[in-house]
C-alpha cells in the first residue's frame, strides 16, 4: 500500500530565510509526487509535481522540490520565505497504475508559519 | 475559466436526512474523486471515478455513495448522515491519472447534528 508522511505538523521560519517542508513516501512502483498549498477557507492549489526526469522540480511562487529516490523523499523548498507563504502544505503520491488503479494518497499536512 | 464547482459550500443538517453534494468540472476530465479533510488526518479519499459509469472505493467509503452518469458531474451522496461525517469535503478532477495535475473545488463544509 502506498503512503505519505509529513513528519512536521508545523514549520516556523523567519521571513527571508530558506524554508523546507519535508515529505517521504512509500510506493510499490514508480511514484508521481505532488505538492499542494491550502490557504484558509480555500481549496488546494497545485504547486508542483515530479513525474520523471530531473530530480529538481520547479513550481509556482518560487517553490521547488527535490526528488530523492534512495531516501524516498520529496521535500519542498524555497530560497527566501515570504509572510504570504504561510499556509497549509500537502504532499501527495500517485502510484504507477497497475490494472488501472488510481488511488491518490495525501499526507497529513504541514502548517508553514513565516514570521515577519 | 477552468474550474471544479461544488455545492453547497456550507451545510448544516440533521442526522439521517439524506443529502447530496454536487460536483461539476468544465475541463473534460476523465478522473474525478471526493476527499474529506479532518484535522490531523489530512485528506482521505472517499471514492473516485476513472470515467463515466466507472467508480471505485477510496480509503473511507463507508456511509457514502457516488454516481458518474455524465463525464462532468460526480455527486457525493450521504444516504443517512451521522455526526462523524461532519467534515470539510473536496471534489477534485484530473485529465486522466498518473502524472496529471489534480484540480480541487473550493470545498464544502458539512455539519451533521
GROMACS .gro file of C-alpha atoms in nm:
model
  229
    1UNK     CA    1   0.000   0.000   0.000
    2UNK     CA    2   0.122   0.347  -0.077
    3UNK     CA    3   0.173   0.607   0.194
    4UNK     CA    4   0.297   0.959   0.250
    5UNK     CA    5   0.450   1.102   0.565
    6UNK     CA    6   0.491   1.465   0.656
    7UNK     CA    7   0.681   1.441   0.982
    8UNK     CA    8   0.632   1.801   1.092
    9UNK     CA    9   0.291   1.935   1.187
   10UNK     CA   10   0.426   2.289   1.179
   11UNK     CA   11   0.733   2.464   1.046
   12UNK     CA   12   0.828   2.812   1.158
   13UNK     CA   13   1.072   3.021   0.958
   14UNK     CA   14   1.173   3.385   0.958
   15UNK     CA   15   1.088   3.593   0.656
   16UNK     CA   16   1.375   3.594   0.410
   17UNK     CA   17   1.520   3.267   0.533
   18UNK     CA   18   1.514   2.947   0.330
   19UNK     CA   19   1.236   2.702   0.407
   20UNK     CA   20   1.199   2.327   0.380
   21UNK     CA   21   0.884   2.122   0.425
   22UNK     CA   22   0.956   1.752   0.444
   23UNK     CA   23   0.781   1.463   0.274
   24UNK     CA   24   0.865   1.095   0.248
   25UNK     CA   25   0.669   0.835   0.058
   26UNK     CA   26   0.628   0.464   0.009
   27UNK     CA   27   0.503   0.306  -0.312
   28UNK     CA   28   0.533  -0.028  -0.482
   29UNK     CA   29   0.619   0.111  -0.823
   30UNK     CA   30   0.731   0.442  -0.966
   31UNK     CA   31   0.577   0.738  -0.790
   32UNK     CA   32   0.411   1.050  -0.918
   33UNK     CA   33   0.461   1.312  -0.646
   34UNK     CA   34   0.276   1.637  -0.590
   35UNK     CA   35   0.280   1.937  -0.360
   36UNK     CA   36  -0.031   2.141  -0.292
   37UNK     CA   37  -0.094   2.450  -0.081
   38UNK     CA   38  -0.412   2.538   0.104
   39UNK     CA   39  -0.489   2.888   0.222
   40UNK     CA   40  -0.757   2.939   0.491
   41UNK     CA   41  -1.109   2.859   0.371
   42UNK     CA   42  -0.986   2.770   0.023
   43UNK     CA   43  -0.935   2.459  -0.181
   44UNK     CA   44  -0.599   2.306  -0.257
   45UNK     CA   45  -0.383   2.475  -0.517
   46UNK     CA   46  -0.125   2.289  -0.721
   47UNK     CA   47   0.239   2.390  -0.665
   48UNK     CA   48   0.450   2.137  -0.849
   49UNK     CA   49   0.488   1.771  -0.941
   50UNK     CA   50   0.750   1.512  -1.018
   51UNK     CA   51   0.679   1.260  -1.291
   52UNK     CA   52   1.016   1.167  -1.430
   53UNK     CA   53   1.342   1.326  -1.536
   54UNK     CA   54   1.528   1.596  -1.347
   55UNK     CA   55   1.519   1.538  -0.974
   56UNK     CA   56   1.482   1.910  -0.903
   57UNK     CA   57   1.138   2.032  -0.992
   58UNK     CA   58   1.046   2.399  -1.005
   59UNK     CA   59   0.693   2.516  -0.944
   60UNK     CA   60   0.469   2.809  -0.868
   61UNK     CA   61   0.551   3.107  -0.641
   62UNK     CA   62   0.925   3.029  -0.635
   63UNK     CA   63   0.887   2.686  -0.479
   64UNK     CA   64   1.091   2.385  -0.580
   65UNK     CA   65   1.119   2.026  -0.466
   66UNK     CA   66   1.388   1.765  -0.484
   67UNK     CA   67   1.307   1.404  -0.562
   68UNK     CA   68   1.541   1.161  -0.388
   69UNK     CA   69   1.468   0.803  -0.484
   70UNK     CA   70   1.718   0.643  -0.245
   71UNK     CA   71   1.572   0.830   0.052
   72UNK     CA   72   1.216   0.813  -0.086
   73UNK     CA   73   1.178   1.181  -0.018
   74UNK     CA   74   1.028   1.479  -0.197
   75UNK     CA   75   1.100   1.784   0.019
   76UNK     CA   76   0.954   2.122  -0.070
   77UNK     CA   77   1.192   2.417  -0.063
   78UNK     CA   78   1.208   2.789  -0.120
   79UNK     CA   79   1.523   3.001  -0.102
   80UNK     CA   80   1.360   3.301   0.067
   81UNK     CA   81   1.033   3.275   0.259
   82UNK     CA   82   0.758   3.536   0.240
   83UNK     CA   83   0.491   3.606   0.501
   84UNK     CA   84   0.237   3.530   0.229
   85UNK     CA   85   0.374   3.174   0.206
   86UNK     CA   86   0.211   3.099   0.542
   87UNK     CA   87  -0.038   2.823   0.469
   88UNK     CA   88  -0.101   2.450   0.495
   89UNK     CA   89   0.107   2.235   0.261
   90UNK     CA   90   0.021   1.885   0.146
   91UNK     CA   91   0.239   1.626  -0.019
   92UNK     CA   92   0.067   1.359  -0.229
   93UNK     CA   93   0.167   1.045  -0.416
   94UNK     CA   94   0.003   0.864  -0.702
   95UNK     CA   95   0.139   0.519  -0.763
   96UNK     CA   96   0.214   0.399  -1.113
   97UNK     CA   97  -0.114   0.242  -1.208
   98UNK     CA   98  -0.145  -0.131  -1.210
   99UNK     CA   99  -0.466  -0.254  -1.367
  100UNK     CA  100  -0.597   0.100  -1.374
  101UNK     CA  101  -0.575   0.158  -1.001
  102UNK     CA  102  -0.579   0.533  -0.948
  103UNK     CA  103  -0.555   0.596  -0.578
  104UNK     CA  104  -0.403   0.923  -0.462
  105UNK     CA  105  -0.269   0.943  -0.108
  106UNK     CA  106  -0.213   1.271   0.072
  107UNK     CA  107   0.000   1.344   0.375
  108UNK     CA  108  -0.147   1.493   0.689
  109UNK     CA  109  -0.027   1.840   0.601
  110UNK     CA  110   0.235   2.078   0.739
  111UNK     CA  111   0.145   2.424   0.856
  112UNK     CA  112   0.405   2.675   0.748
  113UNK     CA  113   0.431   2.990   0.956
  114UNK     CA  114   0.656   3.264   0.819
  115UNK     CA  115   0.743   3.514   1.090
  116UNK     CA  116   0.793   3.877   0.987
  117UNK     CA  117  -1.236   2.957  -1.665
  118UNK     CA  118  -1.130   2.602  -1.586
  119UNK     CA  119  -1.275   2.500  -1.255
  120UNK     CA  120  -1.426   2.243  -1.028
  121UNK     CA  121  -1.750   2.363  -0.874
  122UNK     CA  122  -1.911   2.206  -0.573
  123UNK     CA  123  -2.232   2.292  -0.391
  124UNK     CA  124  -2.336   2.366  -0.129
  125UNK     CA  125  -2.031   2.532   0.020
  126UNK     CA  126  -2.178   2.526   0.369
  127UNK     CA  127  -2.448   2.299   0.509
  128UNK     CA  128  -2.581   2.212   0.850
  129UNK     CA  129  -2.809   1.910   0.851
  130UNK     CA  130  -2.961   1.665   1.094
  131UNK     CA  131  -2.873   1.303   1.148
  132UNK     CA  132  -3.041   1.074   0.899
  133UNK     CA  133  -3.154   1.334   0.650
  134UNK     CA  134  -3.026   1.238   0.306
  135UNK     CA  135  -2.814   1.495   0.130
  136UNK     CA  136  -2.623   1.534  -0.191
  137UNK     CA  137  -2.316   1.744  -0.255
  138UNK     CA  138  -2.283   1.821  -0.623
  139UNK     CA  139  -1.958   1.847  -0.814
  140UNK     CA  140  -1.906   1.962  -1.168
  141UNK     CA  141  -1.594   2.023  -1.376
  142UNK     CA  142  -1.565   2.202  -1.708
  143UNK     CA  143  -1.229   2.063  -1.819
  144UNK     CA  144  -1.349   1.740  -1.982
  145UNK     CA  145  -1.155   1.543  -1.722
  146UNK     CA  146  -1.197   1.168  -1.704
  147UNK     CA  147  -1.085   1.124  -1.344
  148UNK     CA  148  -1.286   1.264  -1.055
  149UNK     CA  149  -1.271   1.199  -0.684
  150UNK     CA  150  -1.401   1.301  -0.344
  151UNK     CA  151  -1.194   1.366  -0.032
  152UNK     CA  152  -1.269   1.459   0.322
  153UNK     CA  153  -1.033   1.671   0.528
  154UNK     CA  154  -1.017   1.630   0.905
  155UNK     CA  155  -0.770   1.787   1.150
  156UNK     CA  156  -0.462   1.572   1.195
  157UNK     CA  157  -0.571   1.327   0.928
  158UNK     CA  158  -0.507   1.526   0.614
  159UNK     CA  159  -0.711   1.442   0.306
  160UNK     CA  160  -0.859   1.099   0.276
  161UNK     CA  161  -1.006   0.970  -0.045
  162UNK     CA  162  -1.369   0.862  -0.028
  163UNK     CA  163  -1.446   0.750  -0.382
  164UNK     CA  164  -1.302   0.803  -0.724
  165UNK     CA  165  -1.415   0.760  -1.080
  166UNK     CA  166  -1.199   0.692  -1.380
  167UNK     CA  167  -1.473   0.764  -1.631
  168UNK     CA  168  -1.849   0.757  -1.683
  169UNK     CA  169  -2.006   0.463  -1.502
  170UNK     CA  170  -1.668   0.361  -1.355
  171UNK     CA  171  -1.631   0.424  -0.982
  172UNK     CA  172  -1.432   0.267  -0.702
  173UNK     CA  173  -1.382   0.298  -0.330
  174UNK     CA  174  -1.109   0.503  -0.175
  175UNK     CA  175  -0.986   0.479   0.181
  176UNK     CA  176  -1.304   0.583   0.365
  177UNK     CA  177  -1.611   0.495   0.157
  178UNK     CA  178  -1.841   0.386   0.441
  179UNK     CA  179  -2.158   0.594   0.459
  180UNK     CA  180  -2.114   0.749   0.116
  181UNK     CA  181  -2.236   0.680  -0.234
  182UNK     CA  182  -2.137   0.827  -0.568
  183UNK     CA  183  -2.251   0.810  -0.926
  184UNK     CA  184  -2.097   0.912  -1.256
  185UNK     CA  185  -2.368   0.929  -1.517
  186UNK     CA  186  -2.211   1.220  -1.702
  187UNK     CA  187  -1.847   1.300  -1.752
  188UNK     CA  188  -1.866   1.644  -1.595
  189UNK     CA  189  -2.065   1.555  -1.279
  190UNK     CA  190  -1.973   1.345  -0.978
  191UNK     CA  191  -2.218   1.392  -0.690
  192UNK     CA  192  -2.148   1.266  -0.339
  193UNK     CA  193  -2.450   1.121  -0.162
  194UNK     CA  194  -2.489   1.074   0.212
  195UNK     CA  195  -2.792   0.848   0.246
  196UNK     CA  196  -2.816   0.874   0.624
  197UNK     CA  197  -2.566   1.126   0.755
  198UNK     CA  198  -2.419   1.084   1.101
  199UNK     CA  199  -2.221   1.328   1.318
  200UNK     CA  200  -1.892   1.152   1.235
  201UNK     CA  201  -1.940   1.269   0.877
  202UNK     CA  202  -1.903   1.629   0.987
  203UNK     CA  203  -1.606   1.738   0.781
  204UNK     CA  204  -1.471   1.951   0.500
  205UNK     CA  205  -1.526   1.782   0.166
  206UNK     CA  206  -1.337   1.839  -0.155
  207UNK     CA  207  -1.417   1.733  -0.506
  208UNK     CA  208  -1.125   1.701  -0.745
  209UNK     CA  209  -1.058   1.609  -1.105
  210UNK     CA  210  -0.771   1.538  -1.341
  211UNK     CA  211  -0.744   1.468  -1.710
  212UNK     CA  212  -0.682   1.101  -1.655
  213UNK     CA  213  -0.441   0.970  -1.396
  214UNK     CA  214  -0.075   0.907  -1.342
  215UNK     CA  215   0.108   1.239  -1.353
  216UNK     CA  216  -0.187   1.458  -1.445
  217UNK     CA  217  -0.240   1.754  -1.216
  218UNK     CA  218  -0.535   1.725  -0.981
  219UNK     CA  219  -0.765   2.027  -0.960
  220UNK     CA  220  -0.972   2.089  -0.650
  221UNK     CA  221  -1.301   2.258  -0.579
  222UNK     CA  222  -1.330   2.518  -0.305
  223UNK     CA  223  -1.465   2.273  -0.052
  224UNK     CA  224  -1.796   2.204   0.121
  225UNK     CA  225  -1.826   2.242   0.495
  226UNK     CA  226  -2.074   1.986   0.621
  227UNK     CA  227  -2.201   1.972   0.978
  228UNK     CA  228  -2.429   1.690   1.090
  229UNK     CA  229  -2.607   1.748   1.420
   0.00000   0.00000   0.00000
